[in-house]
Amino acid sequence: MCGIVGYVGSEQAGPILLDGLSKLEYRGYDSAGIAVRNDETGEFQIVKAKGRLHELYIKTDGGRTTKGTCGIGHTRWATHGEATEINAHPHYSDDKNVVGVHNGIIENYQELKEKLTRKGYSFYSETDTEVVIKLIDYYYKKYLGTPVDAINHTLVRIRGAYSLAVMFKEYPGEIYVARKDAPLVVGRADGASLCGSDVSPMLKFTRTVYYIDDLQLGKLTKDGVTFYNLDGDEIEIEPKTVNWDAEAVEKCGFEHFMMKEIHEQPKAITETLNAYIKDGVFDLSAAGIEDDKLKTYQRIYIVACGSAYHVGVAAKYVFEKMAHVPVEIDIASEFRYRDPILMKDSLFVVISQSGETADSLAALRLVKEKNIDTLAVVNVTGSSIAREADYVMYTYAGPEIAVATTKAYSCQLINMYLLSMAFARAKGLTSADELDKLIKALYALPGQINEIIGDKERIQWFASQFSTSQDIFFIGRGIDYAIGLEGSLKTKEISYIHSEAYAAGELKHGTISLIDKGTLVISVATQDALYEKTVSNIVEVKSRGAYLMGITNSGNYNIENTVDFVVYVPRTEQYFTTSLAIVPLQLLAYYISLARGLDVDKPRNLAKSVTVE
Ligand code: AGP
């Protein structure tokens, strides 16, 4: 959702802010703006544009029309008020003394707006952000204090989730930041300080970052960064080193981030495996998880959203079969409001690429209140979910920019396999030989994925035949159903084609009536034990006129008797087939989107990181 950048240093801020915003485009937005404080006049130059960042780029000549070495920028994903230039950030106080940007939602903004109106303030936009900026201005003037005092007074009054970056006309060369339940990272470079909704805008300058906590405040100047608590006392925050490099947020010759990230999967999986497997032995102590502790858990709850939830669906089959642990899985936005009955001797697993998804974070907090152990499977270091869970099992996918997740999803699967293997080992359900075999199979996955990607032109050809489809159905049983769920989500989010995934056996309970002559049905059949059952379901839709694409393991050649187009994936252990069978579906979604001329990396209405519920 919204993206924030800030820069103060010796260079011109405008071009740096524009470049920084381009690194946050993936988060989703519909307008953008920057504010730069003119070093000589002290005036803020605020420029905003509706639509793509390119509009702002043209308006400001790449940021060069603004003059000054201190500024903030923002990409807005409309919540309060339409996507217009007026509603775009930065927002400012009536006398332009305070200028700021905001990510998140202020729940009590109406009440605060009324209060400020009574005090003589007027409002030019429909946003909650303008209210916050004017509230800061109000306290700044009322108490004649410092920016830190004014912001702290404001933080006490506002409710909701937010991150803020604010400048004051009377405090040249200073940017103030604060957050609660929304991401904000501070970076420190040689002669410059930066802030961002994540580290990607600052990777060109530094890898030294500070993760500020809820209701903490930061002051950024050219010479350093200072942090404060809600009382205004200075506090220490330890710097952390980010191990992502600047190239990771560039397309590096690929037309789209999504295709780059599909190709990065083998490397990302290897790095994730290497984090937990040393000299052929896997060990989750890097995540603080000991086998002795795992033995005590009688069940697992997995909660997540979107693709991360689909990882959970696949993992349920793996955990129950391999480790004999009952798994309950839920969508975070449902889980948090259904008063779940949770058993004490359980492990709660939350899966999230960004580590900032509002519903997943809320679910985690709810479970923590009930004193149940929590484990986060997260990609972004220092994110809220990573910081709040008892244990963190990081994925090592590197920054994922395309809205449609691919490599983070693949790494989440790896972590869930490893966790399941750890459970099986802790419960004495698997021998050392069996574990060795599984580890070898895991290390074979990157090469096997490369093989699948190597055949991508065939999938591109198929995608071009079906890019005008009205509906696409995915069917499968067991793990293959979980693969279908993710294949279907990939398709609909970037191709805008209606798509559904069904457990193959469920079709005849209603959905089969939708199958008509030529309807594309994609059947996934990688589970040997369920293969024949799935083939029977394929035959049923085939005889209703469906056009069949099949995904199955190499060697299952008799599928050609039934389906019209087959993609064979290399054989792996039954538990790990999701990691292979998903790749042709990622490619298919990509090529359909491309053939339809859509914005593959930034599909309409979607945000990469959903920080509001
Ligand atoms: C998938 O391609 C989507 N981008 C989306 O479903 C995503 O997986 C979901 O929003 C969860 O995000 P998270 O992993 O950052 O929590």
XYZ file of C-alpha atoms and ligand atoms in Angstrom:
629
model
C 0.000 0.000 0.000
C 1.257 3.590 0.351
C 5.003 4.090 0.130
C 7.124 6.623 2.016
C 10.636 7.886 1.234
C 12.740 10.598 2.791
C 16.233 11.935 2.154
C 18.412 14.515 3.883
C 22.044 14.930 2.866
C 24.235 16.926 0.497
C 22.727 15.898 -2.816
C 19.588 17.300 -4.440
C 16.684 15.466 -2.816
C 14.170 15.546 -5.721
C 15.787 12.966 -8.045
C 16.616 10.720 -5.079
C 13.015 10.826 -3.879
C 11.701 10.006 -7.358
C 14.114 7.104 -7.670
C 13.174 5.923 -4.183
C 9.470 6.064 -5.024
C 10.100 3.987 -8.133
C 11.447 1.246 -5.852
C 8.208 1.353 -3.867
C 5.877 1.307 -6.882
C 5.341 -2.406 -6.351
C 3.431 -1.672 -3.158
C 0.525 -0.368 -5.218
C -0.547 3.274 -5.618
C -2.704 5.601 -7.639
C -1.027 8.996 -7.112
C 2.307 10.304 -5.921
C 3.972 13.428 -4.600
C 7.119 14.949 -3.161
C 7.961 17.894 -0.905
C 11.437 19.420 -0.941
C 12.520 22.237 1.348
C 14.378 24.928 -0.549
C 17.718 25.356 1.221
C 17.796 29.096 0.539
C 14.230 30.339 0.920
C 13.120 27.738 3.455
C 9.880 27.271 1.495
C 8.533 23.813 0.725
C 8.007 22.963 -2.896
C 5.211 20.403 -3.032
C 4.431 18.651 -6.312
C 1.782 15.949 -6.734
C 0.367 13.983 -9.633
C -2.493 11.569 -10.098
C -1.711 8.239 -11.747
C 1.618 6.631 -12.381
C 4.887 7.939 -11.014
C 5.809 8.809 -14.569
C 3.369 11.745 -14.354
C 5.219 13.140 -11.360
C 8.503 12.479 -13.116
C 7.412 14.542 -16.127
C 6.020 17.322 -13.922
C 9.249 17.676 -11.954
C 11.718 16.785 -14.700
C 12.782 13.741 -12.740
C 12.762 15.704 -9.482
C 15.159 18.369 -10.814
C 12.675 21.256 -10.681
C 12.661 21.077 -6.907
C 15.731 22.580 -5.262
C 16.922 21.443 -1.886
C 18.736 18.697 -0.030
C 15.954 17.615 2.323
C 12.658 16.126 1.253
C 9.978 13.484 1.553
C 7.966 11.572 -1.042
C 4.924 9.350 -1.164
C 2.979 6.956 -3.335
C -0.682 6.877 -2.291
C -3.089 3.950 -2.444
C -6.414 5.692 -1.941
C -8.397 4.885 1.190
C -9.958 8.146 2.481
C -10.985 10.064 -0.607
C -10.554 9.335 -4.277
C -7.279 9.118 -6.136
C -6.959 12.815 -6.995
C -4.099 15.279 -7.009
C -5.646 17.134 -4.055
C -5.821 13.974 -1.955
C -2.298 12.900 -2.917
C 0.431 13.412 -0.317
C 2.388 15.317 0.959
C -0.168 17.248 2.995
C 0.508 20.495 4.802
C -0.718 22.819 7.515
C -2.541 26.014 6.524
C 0.651 28.100 6.755
C 2.759 25.295 5.217
C 4.776 25.173 8.411
C 4.327 21.410 8.758
C 4.457 19.093 5.763
C 4.092 15.328 5.936
C 3.279 11.991 4.367
C 1.495 9.036 5.877
C 0.888 5.337 5.280
C -2.011 3.604 7.037
C -5.372 4.625 8.414
C -6.281 7.014 11.217
C -9.489 5.588 12.657
C -10.572 8.628 14.689
C -9.785 11.237 12.036
C -13.403 12.503 11.858
C -13.485 13.359 15.541
C -10.057 15.042 15.300
C -11.123 16.929 12.187
C -14.128 18.342 14.064
C -11.900 19.382 16.939
C -9.477 21.140 14.595
C -12.326 22.798 12.702
C -13.546 24.238 15.997
C -10.026 25.570 16.530
C -10.167 27.397 13.199
C -8.513 24.914 10.851
C -9.926 24.316 7.395
C -9.427 21.292 5.179
C -8.746 21.104 1.484
C -8.722 17.291 1.052
C -10.771 14.274 2.113
C -7.818 12.499 3.669
C -7.115 11.412 7.211
C -3.504 12.423 6.571
C -4.307 16.121 6.315
C -5.944 15.831 9.732
C -2.804 14.327 11.274
C -0.522 16.956 9.777
C -2.790 19.729 11.039
C -2.976 18.118 14.457
C 0.823 18.133 14.635
C 0.753 21.802 13.641
C -1.875 22.475 16.303
C 0.210 20.931 19.092
C 3.388 22.519 17.773
C 1.803 25.946 18.119
C -0.165 25.249 21.286
C 2.771 24.071 23.392
C 5.495 26.055 21.630
C 7.626 22.963 21.931
C 9.888 21.021 19.619
C 8.774 18.877 16.663
C 9.328 15.821 18.881
C 6.869 17.191 21.480
C 4.300 18.067 18.825
C 4.475 14.659 17.171
C 4.339 12.852 20.502
C 1.220 14.776 21.527
C -0.288 13.752 18.213
C 0.649 10.078 18.557
C -1.201 9.961 21.849
C -4.367 11.313 20.208
C -4.516 9.333 16.977
C -5.821 5.774 16.713
C -5.100 3.324 13.933
C -2.123 2.061 11.979
C 0.326 4.533 10.531
C 3.818 5.514 9.598
C 4.654 9.164 9.182
C 7.455 11.326 7.782
C 7.193 15.016 8.620
C 9.207 18.193 8.031
C 8.943 21.547 9.805
C 9.750 24.812 8.092
C 11.451 26.096 11.220
C 13.695 23.029 11.448
C 15.717 22.984 8.241
C 17.544 19.805 7.285
C 15.421 17.616 9.579
C 12.917 14.870 8.869
C 10.866 13.330 11.659
C 9.456 9.825 11.433
C 7.138 7.759 13.622
C 5.160 4.575 13.259
C 2.555 2.277 14.750
C 1.609 -1.010 13.069
C 2.840 0.153 9.665
C 6.321 -0.264 8.256
C 9.029 2.386 8.348
C 12.776 1.898 8.171
C 15.504 4.493 8.791
C 18.805 4.259 6.934
C 22.126 5.917 7.709
C 24.667 6.563 4.948
C 27.851 8.584 4.732
C 26.667 12.209 5.014
C 23.000 11.362 4.534
C 20.031 9.863 6.340
C 17.074 8.219 4.664
C 13.744 6.692 5.506
C 11.466 4.367 3.594
C 8.540 2.014 3.847
C 11.151 -0.652 3.285
C 14.860 -0.764 2.574
C 14.632 -0.832 -1.223
C 14.789 2.977 -1.774
C 17.944 3.234 0.320
C 20.003 0.286 -0.954
C 21.948 2.579 -3.333
C 23.142 4.561 -0.324
C 23.465 2.200 2.582
C 22.839 -1.181 4.110
C 22.849 0.182 7.667
C 19.296 0.481 8.862
C 17.297 1.042 12.035
C 13.934 -0.582 12.653
C 11.936 1.721 14.872
C 9.252 0.246 17.079
C 5.647 1.270 17.560
C 5.299 4.739 19.079
C 8.981 5.522 18.730
C 10.144 8.549 16.857
C 13.212 9.302 14.753
C 14.918 12.547 13.776
C 16.974 12.355 10.590
C 19.627 14.906 9.703
C 22.550 14.920 7.295
C 24.865 14.155 10.199
C 23.002 11.414 11.982
C 19.837 9.888 13.332
C 18.388 10.264 16.837
C 15.536 8.250 18.313
C 12.996 9.169 20.997
C 10.308 7.476 23.035
C 6.819 8.796 23.639
C 8.082 10.871 26.595
C 10.519 12.638 24.287
C 13.549 10.972 25.910
C 16.378 9.922 23.631
C 16.643 6.171 23.168
C 19.163 3.859 21.546
C 18.176 1.654 18.620
C 20.714 -0.851 17.368
C 21.610 -0.547 13.708
C 21.175 -3.675 11.585
C 22.882 -4.622 8.360
C 20.698 -5.565 5.430
C 22.094 -8.296 3.213
C 20.101 -7.340 0.103
C 22.055 -5.594 -2.638
C 20.938 -2.768 -4.926
C 20.692 -5.136 -7.948
C 18.025 -7.110 -6.160
C 15.576 -4.268 -6.738
C 16.430 -3.788 -10.439
C 14.999 -5.749 -13.371
C 18.473 -6.803 -14.575
C 17.479 -7.252 -18.222
C 14.120 -8.926 -17.606
C 11.032 -7.254 -19.010
C 9.208 -7.617 -15.701
C 10.088 -8.228 -12.074
C 7.748 -11.205 -12.047
C 9.748 -13.020 -14.724
C 12.999 -12.119 -12.985
C 11.617 -13.461 -9.719
C 10.395 -16.683 -11.347
C 13.977 -17.188 -12.566
C 15.356 -16.366 -9.122
C 13.463 -19.203 -7.479
C 16.238 -21.809 -7.714
C 18.719 -19.434 -6.050
C 16.215 -18.300 -3.415
C 15.358 -21.894 -2.534
C 19.036 -22.852 -2.278
C 19.712 -19.906 0.022
C 16.747 -20.760 2.195
C 17.856 -24.394 2.423
C 21.426 -23.348 3.231
C 20.186 -21.239 6.133
C 18.832 -24.328 7.872
C 20.878 -27.230 6.504
C 24.571 -27.353 7.406
C 26.805 -30.185 6.171
C 23.798 -32.257 5.211
C 22.146 -31.948 8.615
C 19.157 -29.700 9.091
C 18.837 -27.659 12.164
C 16.251 -25.006 12.960
C 18.197 -23.476 15.827
C 18.773 -20.366 13.662
C 15.037 -19.840 14.214
C 15.329 -20.739 17.902
C 13.368 -23.976 17.420
C 14.622 -27.088 19.245
C 13.377 -30.626 18.585
C 12.604 -31.089 22.294
C 10.188 -28.200 22.159
C 8.544 -29.410 18.951
C 7.768 -32.732 20.627
C 5.465 -30.968 23.050
C 3.138 -29.517 20.410
C -0.010 -31.541 19.785
C -1.327 -29.438 16.895
C -0.463 -26.604 14.590
C -2.524 -23.589 13.572
C -1.477 -21.958 10.320
C -2.846 -18.511 9.517
C -2.028 -16.284 6.536
C -3.505 -14.384 3.592
C -3.520 -14.954 -0.174
C -0.646 -17.006 -1.531
C 0.855 -17.387 1.928
C -2.431 -19.054 2.930
C -2.050 -21.410 -0.041
C 1.372 -22.380 1.290
C -0.445 -23.260 4.495
C -2.990 -25.395 2.611
C -0.175 -27.381 0.952
C 1.687 -27.607 4.260
C -1.323 -29.090 6.034
C -1.140 -32.147 3.764
C 2.617 -32.413 4.349
C 2.441 -32.051 8.145
C -0.406 -34.511 8.548
C 1.161 -37.168 6.318
C 4.795 -36.760 7.268
C 4.654 -35.673 10.903
C 1.203 -36.894 11.942
C 0.410 -33.527 13.501
C -3.135 -32.219 13.137
C -3.177 -28.866 11.373
C -5.886 -26.250 11.397
C -5.533 -23.627 8.719
C -7.365 -20.355 8.318
C -7.380 -17.092 6.428
C -6.146 -14.369 8.780
C -9.082 -12.009 8.188
C -11.503 -14.800 9.179
C -9.453 -16.228 12.013
C -9.107 -12.945 13.866
C -12.866 -12.380 14.096
C -14.138 -15.875 14.758
C -13.203 -16.264 18.426
C -11.063 -19.308 17.661
C -10.882 -21.966 20.326
C -7.170 -22.557 20.727
C -5.550 -25.406 22.635
C -2.571 -24.574 24.812
C -0.062 -27.212 23.651
C -0.099 -25.895 20.088
C 2.193 -24.023 17.775
C 0.738 -21.101 15.842
C 2.442 -20.446 12.494
C 1.883 -17.186 10.632
C 3.215 -16.978 7.083
C 3.881 -13.636 5.415
C 6.267 -12.359 2.780
C 6.080 -8.716 3.871
C 5.681 -9.377 7.574
C 3.328 -6.363 7.621
C -0.025 -7.779 6.452
C -2.542 -6.185 8.811
C -4.805 -9.225 9.274
C -1.917 -11.646 9.765
C -0.345 -9.316 12.305
C -3.659 -8.981 14.155
C -4.078 -12.784 14.195
C -0.581 -13.155 15.639
C -1.350 -10.649 18.390
C -4.599 -12.363 19.247
C -2.815 -15.698 19.664
C 0.002 -14.171 21.700
C -2.561 -12.852 24.166
C -3.613 -16.466 24.739
C -0.040 -17.474 25.568
C 0.368 -19.863 22.690
C 3.821 -20.197 21.102
C 4.067 -18.388 17.795
C 6.343 -18.906 14.833
C 6.596 -16.488 11.911
C 7.692 -17.517 8.428
C 8.646 -14.136 7.027
C 10.775 -12.714 4.216
C 11.348 -9.129 5.342
C 13.852 -8.783 8.155
C 12.755 -6.568 11.005
C 9.121 -6.484 9.861
C 6.388 -6.256 12.495
C 5.418 -9.936 12.327
C 9.070 -10.995 12.530
C 9.598 -8.843 15.584
C 6.497 -9.895 17.445
C 6.511 -13.676 16.978
C 8.291 -15.919 19.512
C 10.252 -17.688 16.770
C 11.136 -16.492 13.279
C 12.017 -18.747 10.397
C 13.115 -16.319 7.710
C 12.822 -17.091 4.034
C 15.782 -15.935 1.955
C 14.003 -14.857 -1.212
C 15.505 -11.343 -1.256
C 13.261 -8.403 -2.098
C 10.148 -9.390 -4.022
C 8.846 -6.538 -6.145
C 6.148 -8.006 -8.418
C 2.757 -7.922 -6.713
C 2.209 -11.550 -7.721
C 4.407 -13.545 -5.404
C 6.556 -16.326 -6.836
C 9.921 -16.712 -5.164
C 8.711 -15.804 -1.672
C 5.902 -18.369 -2.017
C 8.458 -20.992 -3.090
C 10.710 -20.233 -0.118
C 7.754 -20.331 2.286
C 7.042 -23.844 1.053
C 10.657 -24.821 1.796
C 10.388 -23.554 5.358
C 7.179 -25.482 5.893
C 8.760 -28.683 4.548
C 11.713 -28.228 6.899
C 9.433 -27.544 9.834
C 7.445 -30.664 9.056
C 10.657 -32.706 8.818
C 11.739 -31.293 12.184
C 8.407 -32.361 13.711
C 8.737 -35.849 12.200
C 12.283 -36.147 13.559
C 11.319 -34.833 16.999
C 8.460 -37.326 17.223
C 10.702 -40.198 16.083
C 8.600 -40.814 12.991
C 11.375 -40.761 10.469
C 14.760 -42.420 10.188
C 18.049 -40.675 9.477
C 18.102 -42.357 6.053
C 14.650 -41.103 5.224
C 15.650 -37.567 6.269
C 18.780 -37.772 4.101
C 16.627 -38.789 1.190
C 14.301 -35.828 1.780
C 17.203 -33.392 2.073
C 18.634 -34.637 -1.217
C 15.224 -34.202 -2.830
C 15.033 -30.644 -1.486
C 18.434 -29.769 -2.938
C 17.371 -31.228 -6.274
C 14.421 -28.809 -6.519
C 16.401 -25.776 -7.807
C 17.793 -27.775 -10.756
C 14.365 -29.226 -11.484
C 12.791 -25.760 -11.446
C 15.439 -24.598 -13.913
C 14.429 -27.480 -16.192
C 10.792 -26.361 -16.093
C 11.719 -22.736 -16.746
C 13.875 -23.926 -19.660
C 10.687 -25.073 -21.399
C 8.857 -21.774 -20.911
C 8.308 -21.075 -24.636
C 5.903 -24.005 -24.816
C 3.835 -22.475 -22.033
C 4.013 -19.093 -23.729
C 2.572 -20.657 -26.879
C -0.254 -22.259 -24.880
C -0.951 -18.964 -23.048
C -1.311 -17.153 -26.366
C -4.063 -19.630 -27.372
C -6.079 -19.055 -24.199
C -5.438 -15.402 -23.390
C -8.994 -14.455 -24.312
C -10.642 -17.072 -22.078
C -13.595 -15.941 -19.980
C -13.061 -18.496 -17.225
C -10.314 -20.883 -16.202
C -10.892 -23.705 -13.722
C -8.220 -25.540 -11.780
C -8.855 -28.989 -10.337
C -6.808 -31.369 -8.218
C -6.911 -33.501 -5.095
C -4.870 -33.195 -1.902
C -1.662 -31.247 -2.472
C -2.718 -30.826 -6.103
C -5.758 -28.899 -4.921
C -3.456 -26.559 -2.976
C -1.395 -26.068 -6.144
C -4.590 -25.284 -8.057
C -5.569 -22.630 -5.503
C -2.298 -20.816 -6.037
C -2.367 -21.308 -9.829
C -5.844 -19.829 -9.901
C -4.896 -16.815 -7.759
C -1.836 -16.142 -9.940
C -4.039 -16.242 -13.030
C -6.786 -13.981 -11.798
C -4.614 -11.372 -10.109
C -2.494 -10.570 -13.168
C -4.647 -11.646 -16.136
C -8.035 -10.429 -14.782
C -9.612 -13.642 -16.099
C -12.196 -15.174 -13.807
C -10.746 -18.320 -12.314
C -11.618 -20.838 -9.602
C -9.839 -23.773 -8.062
C -11.799 -26.801 -6.945
C -11.027 -29.991 -5.127
C -11.565 -32.315 -8.078
C -14.059 -34.501 -6.202
C -16.196 -31.489 -5.361
C -16.889 -30.537 -8.975
C -20.000 -32.585 -9.384
C -21.577 -30.930 -6.380
C -22.348 -27.846 -8.402
C -19.467 -26.356 -10.350
C -19.516 -28.824 -13.209
C -22.603 -27.022 -14.511
C -20.285 -24.159 -15.487
C -18.230 -26.353 -17.780
C -19.128 -25.722 -21.378
C -17.643 -26.444 -24.772
C -14.089 -25.081 -24.843
C -13.894 -24.020 -21.150
C -10.256 -24.280 -20.103
C -9.781 -26.667 -17.183
C -6.287 -27.115 -15.774
C -5.888 -30.348 -13.876
C -2.997 -30.977 -11.537
C -2.208 -34.638 -10.906
C 1.151 -35.106 -9.181
C 0.097 -37.371 -6.305
C 0.546 -41.012 -7.302
C -2.009 -42.234 -4.770
C -4.691 -39.909 -6.143
C -3.720 -39.952 -9.791
C -6.435 -42.303 -11.047
C -9.138 -40.556 -9.043
C -8.145 -37.209 -10.548
C -8.057 -38.690 -14.044
C -11.666 -39.836 -13.546
C -12.619 -36.248 -12.736
C -10.725 -35.046 -15.795
C -12.738 -37.438 -17.933
C -15.951 -36.040 -16.446
C -15.153 -32.462 -17.476
C -13.743 -33.575 -20.802
C -17.021 -35.225 -21.673
C -18.787 -31.899 -20.961
C -16.657 -30.227 -23.635
C -13.815 -28.767 -21.520
C -10.419 -28.143 -23.061
C -7.928 -29.841 -20.742
C -4.447 -28.821 -19.727
C -2.760 -31.376 -17.462
C 0.195 -31.004 -15.126
C 1.646 -34.270 -13.956
C 4.914 -36.038 -13.194
C 7.222 -37.229 -15.943
C 6.314 -40.796 -16.804
C 2.525 -40.460 -16.437
C 2.203 -40.606 -20.222
C -1.254 -42.127 -20.221
C -2.615 -38.709 -19.241
C -2.229 -37.868 -22.932
C -5.226 -40.129 -23.602
C -7.396 -37.631 -21.772
C -5.937 -34.119 -21.771
C -5.248 -31.878 -24.742
C -2.017 -30.272 -23.567
C 0.376 -31.718 -20.976
C 3.186 -30.232 -18.962
C 5.367 -32.850 -17.312
C 7.284 -31.846 -14.205
C 10.292 -33.800 -12.924
C 9.648 -36.362 -10.203
C 10.323 -35.449 -6.591
C 9.189 -36.719 -3.173
C 5.367 -36.647 -2.961
C 5.523 -33.952 -0.257
C 7.440 -31.505 -2.440
C 5.499 -31.578 -5.719
C 3.960 -28.133 -5.072
C 7.398 -26.586 -5.555
C 7.606 -27.930 -9.107
C 4.022 -27.990 -10.342
C 3.489 -24.341 -9.431
C 6.189 -23.106 -11.800
C 4.353 -23.814 -15.093
C 1.298 -22.124 -13.558
C 3.318 -19.034 -12.636
C 4.618 -18.934 -16.210
C 1.146 -19.451 -17.640
C -0.305 -16.565 -15.619
C 2.621 -14.362 -16.623
C 2.295 -15.087 -20.329
C -1.498 -14.678 -20.337
C -1.113 -11.288 -18.682
C 1.583 -10.345 -21.189
C -0.560 -11.481 -24.141
C -3.437 -9.353 -22.843
C -1.130 -6.330 -22.656
C -1.612 -5.872 -18.906
C 0.666 -4.433 -16.274
C 2.147 -7.727 -15.073
C 4.047 -6.363 -12.086
C 1.440 -3.904 -10.861
C -2.037 -5.327 -11.458
C -4.963 -2.981 -10.996
C -6.452 -2.466 -7.525
C -3.792 -4.559 -5.799
C -1.058 -3.681 -3.352
C 1.976 -5.771 -2.566
C 1.771 -5.271 1.131
C -1.761 -5.062 2.533
C -1.287 -2.969 5.642
C -4.973 -2.202 6.192
C -7.591 -4.794 7.093
C -0.165 -13.152 -4.116
O 0.432 -13.128 -5.350
C -0.544 -11.858 -3.532
N 0.370 -10.838 -3.763
C -1.145 -11.902 -2.144
O -2.130 -12.883 -2.118
C -0.195 -12.103 -0.936
O 0.297 -13.402 -0.906
C -0.972 -11.766 0.361
O -1.407 -10.435 0.289
C -0.156 -11.992 1.601
O 0.924 -11.120 1.680
P 2.076 -11.370 2.716
O 2.733 -12.670 2.342
O 3.005 -10.214 2.561
O 1.469 -11.453 4.073
